[in-house]
Short mmCIF file of C-alpha atoms in Angstrom, two decimals:
data_model
loop_
_atom_site.label_atom_id
_atom_site.label_comp_id
_atom_site.label_asym_id
_atom_site.label_seq_id
_atom_site.Cartn_x
_atom_site.Cartn_y
_atom_site.Cartn_z
CA MET H 122 -6.46 58.59 17.23
CA LYS H 123 -8.88 57.67 14.47
CA THR H 124 -9.05 54.27 12.86
CA ILE H 125 -9.25 53.93 9.07
CA GLU H 126 -9.56 50.97 6.81
CA VAL H 127 -7.14 50.58 3.94
CA ASP H 128 -6.79 48.03 1.16
CA GLU H 129 -4.44 45.13 1.75
CA ASP H 130 -1.86 46.41 -0.76
CA LEU H 131 -1.75 49.81 0.87
CA TYR H 132 -1.33 48.23 4.30
CA ARG H 133 1.60 46.13 2.96
CA TYR H 134 3.12 49.28 1.40
CA ILE H 135 2.95 51.12 4.73
CA ALA H 136 4.35 48.12 6.60
CA SER H 137 7.17 47.67 4.10
CA ASN H 138 8.31 51.22 4.76
CA THR H 139 8.83 50.65 8.45
CA ARG H 140 12.26 51.91 9.48
CA HIS H 141 12.29 50.44 13.01
CA ILE H 142 10.26 48.12 15.12
CA GLY H 143 7.45 49.99 16.79
CA GLU H 144 7.16 52.78 14.24
CA SER H 145 3.50 53.72 13.99
CA ALA H 146 1.51 53.91 10.78
CA SER H 147 1.07 57.61 11.35
CA ASP H 148 4.78 58.15 11.74
CA ILE H 149 5.48 56.16 8.53
CA LEU H 150 2.85 58.10 6.57
CA ARG H 151 4.07 61.45 7.90
CA ARG H 152 7.56 60.56 6.80
CA LEU H 153 6.47 59.37 3.35
CA LEU H 154 4.19 62.41 2.83
CA LYS H 155 6.88 64.74 4.23
CA LEU H 156 4.56 66.09 6.91
CA GLU H 157 5.74 67.59 10.20
CA PRO H 158 6.10 64.97 12.97
CA ILE H 159 3.98 65.35 16.08
CA ALA H 160 4.21 63.72 19.50
CA ALA H 161 5.32 60.09 19.08
CA THR H 162 2.79 57.35 19.74
CA ASP H 163 3.20 53.61 20.21
CA GLU H 164 0.15 52.74 18.16
CA PRO H 165 0.76 49.69 15.90
CA LEU H 166 -0.60 49.47 12.40
CA PRO H 167 -4.24 48.48 12.64
CA ALA H 168 -4.76 45.01 11.31
CA THR H 169 -7.77 43.04 10.32
CA PRO H 170 -8.46 40.62 13.17
CA PRO H 171 -7.43 37.11 12.12
CA THR H 172 -9.99 34.43 11.74
CA PRO H 173 -9.89 31.82 14.51
CA ALA H 174 -8.57 29.21 12.10
CA ALA H 175 -5.68 31.45 10.98
CA GLN H 176 -4.53 33.06 14.25
CA PRO H 177 -0.92 33.83 13.66
CA GLY H 178 1.72 33.09 16.19
CA ARG H 179 1.19 29.59 17.56
CA GLY H 180 4.04 27.96 15.63
CA VAL H 181 6.25 31.02 16.10
CA VAL H 182 5.76 30.98 19.85
CA GLN H 183 6.60 27.27 19.93
CA MET H 184 9.74 28.08 17.91
CA LEU H 185 10.77 30.73 20.44
CA GLU H 186 10.08 28.46 23.42
CA GLY H 187 11.73 25.40 21.89
CA ASP H 188 15.43 24.57 21.64
CA GLU H 189 15.73 24.32 17.85
CA LEU H 190 16.17 28.06 17.20
CA ALA H 191 18.65 28.47 20.11
CA GLU H 192 20.67 25.60 18.67
CA GLN H 193 21.30 27.48 15.40
CA GLU H 194 24.91 28.64 15.40
CA SER H 195 24.78 31.77 13.27
CA ALA H 196 22.50 34.69 12.54
CA ILE H 197 22.07 33.28 9.00
CA ASP H 198 20.94 29.92 10.36
CA ARG H 199 18.49 31.56 12.80
CA PHE H 200 17.18 33.84 10.00
CA MET H 201 16.66 30.86 7.70
CA HIS H 202 14.94 28.85 10.46
CA ILE H 203 12.57 31.68 11.28
CA LEU H 204 11.64 32.12 7.62
CA SER H 205 10.97 28.39 7.33
CA VAL H 206 8.65 28.49 10.39
CA LEU H 207 6.82 31.56 9.07
CA TYR H 208 6.24 29.82 5.74
CA ARG H 209 5.01 26.59 7.36
CA GLU H 210 2.66 28.49 9.62
CA ASN H 211 0.99 30.48 6.85
CA PRO H 212 2.15 29.80 3.27
CA SER H 213 -0.43 32.10 1.65
CA ALA H 214 0.43 35.08 3.79
CA PHE H 215 4.14 34.41 3.30
CA SER H 216 3.63 35.20 -0.40
CA GLN H 217 3.79 38.89 0.65
CA ALA H 218 7.55 38.38 1.06
CA SER H 219 8.02 39.22 -2.61
CA ASP H 220 6.81 42.77 -1.83
CA ILE H 221 9.70 43.38 0.57
CA LYS H 222 12.56 44.99 -1.28
CA GLY H 223 15.55 47.17 -0.62
CA ARG H 224 16.53 50.23 -2.64
CA LYS H 225 18.63 48.19 -5.08
CA ARG H 226 17.95 44.58 -4.19
CA ILE H 227 15.05 42.18 -4.04
CA TYR H 228 15.17 40.02 -0.91
CA PHE H 229 12.87 37.14 -1.89
CA ALA H 230 12.28 35.29 -5.14
CA ASP H 231 10.96 32.02 -6.50
CA ASP H 232 14.38 30.99 -7.76
CA GLU H 233 18.05 31.53 -7.14
CA ALA H 234 18.68 33.12 -10.53
CA ALA H 235 16.37 36.09 -9.82
CA LEU H 236 18.38 36.91 -6.69
CA LEU H 237 21.73 36.45 -8.43
CA ALA H 238 20.61 38.85 -11.13
CA CYS H 239 20.38 41.57 -8.43
CA GLY H 240 24.05 41.20 -7.61
CA ASN H 241 26.73 38.54 -7.46
CA THR H 242 27.23 38.89 -3.69
CA THR H 243 23.63 38.20 -2.60
CA LYS H 244 24.44 34.60 -1.46
CA PRO H 245 20.86 33.29 -2.01
CA LYS H 246 19.65 30.30 -0.03
CA ALA H 247 16.48 28.23 -0.37
CA ILE H 248 14.00 28.55 2.50
CA GLU H 249 13.53 25.03 3.77
CA GLY H 250 10.11 23.59 3.02
CA SER H 251 9.10 26.51 0.74
CA PRO H 252 9.41 27.46 -2.92
CA TYR H 253 11.17 30.72 -1.91
CA TRP H 254 14.75 31.83 -1.93
CA VAL H 255 16.16 34.72 0.15
CA ILE H 256 19.39 36.69 0.03
CA THR H 257 21.65 36.10 3.08
CA ASN H 258 24.43 38.59 2.44
CA THR H 259 22.97 41.30 4.69
CA ASN H 260 23.95 42.37 8.18
CA THR H 261 21.98 41.17 11.20
CA GLY H 262 20.10 44.46 11.46
CA ARG H 263 18.84 44.13 7.90
CA LYS H 264 17.84 40.52 8.53
CA ARG H 265 15.82 41.69 11.52
CA ASN H 266 14.20 44.40 9.44
CA ILE H 267 13.27 41.91 6.72
CA VAL H 268 11.69 39.56 9.26
CA ALA H 269 9.87 42.49 10.98
CA GLN H 270 8.42 43.71 7.66
CA LEU H 271 7.39 40.21 6.64
CA MET H 272 5.77 39.41 9.98
CA ALA H 273 3.95 42.77 10.02
CA ALA H 274 2.64 42.10 6.52
CA MET H 275 1.53 38.62 7.63
CA GLY H 276 -0.45 40.05 10.52
CA TYR H 277 1.63 39.07 13.53
CA PRO H 278 1.31 41.16 16.68
CA HIS H 279 3.99 43.75 17.45
CA GLY H 280 5.25 42.08 20.64
CA LEU H 281 5.81 38.76 18.92
CA ILE H 282 7.58 40.47 16.01
CA GLU H 283 10.01 42.09 18.50
CA ARG H 284 10.68 38.80 20.25
CA VAL H 285 11.44 37.04 16.96
CA CYS H 286 13.67 39.85 15.70
CA GLN H 287 15.72 39.82 18.92
CA SER H 288 16.25 36.08 18.54
CA ILE H 289 18.14 36.52 15.27
#
């Protein structure tokens, strides 16, 4: 394997096209470029190492080890709690959420009206402690995919992303 450097927007684009947790950057690019697949690898997307002051994961790990997430009664409540923790941990990186979209829907917006304009069954909710809203009328698998894409774009390690997604 060779390592290449890509601009941040290209990295986010590649990460936003992840179909499943653990899909490598090479697999994503091969699919997008319609190239023949080769032997599967477990290589994660290369990320710029975080600065010591901005190491991602501390608050997320505390969330996973604490009781508050487990006390949430529904997948929607756990989804909303996770998004709130992600925002509190790194508000500037969370801004990449607006780049995560479905084929016909946007998932995040600065206001409820923008999400309602994408369909009357989106059931938008405000993310606690943040200026963002998110649609909640998706199945649990889609919620996991949204969180995985967001966390990858924010620079979280693959193992932590998997743990968080399984907790939804």
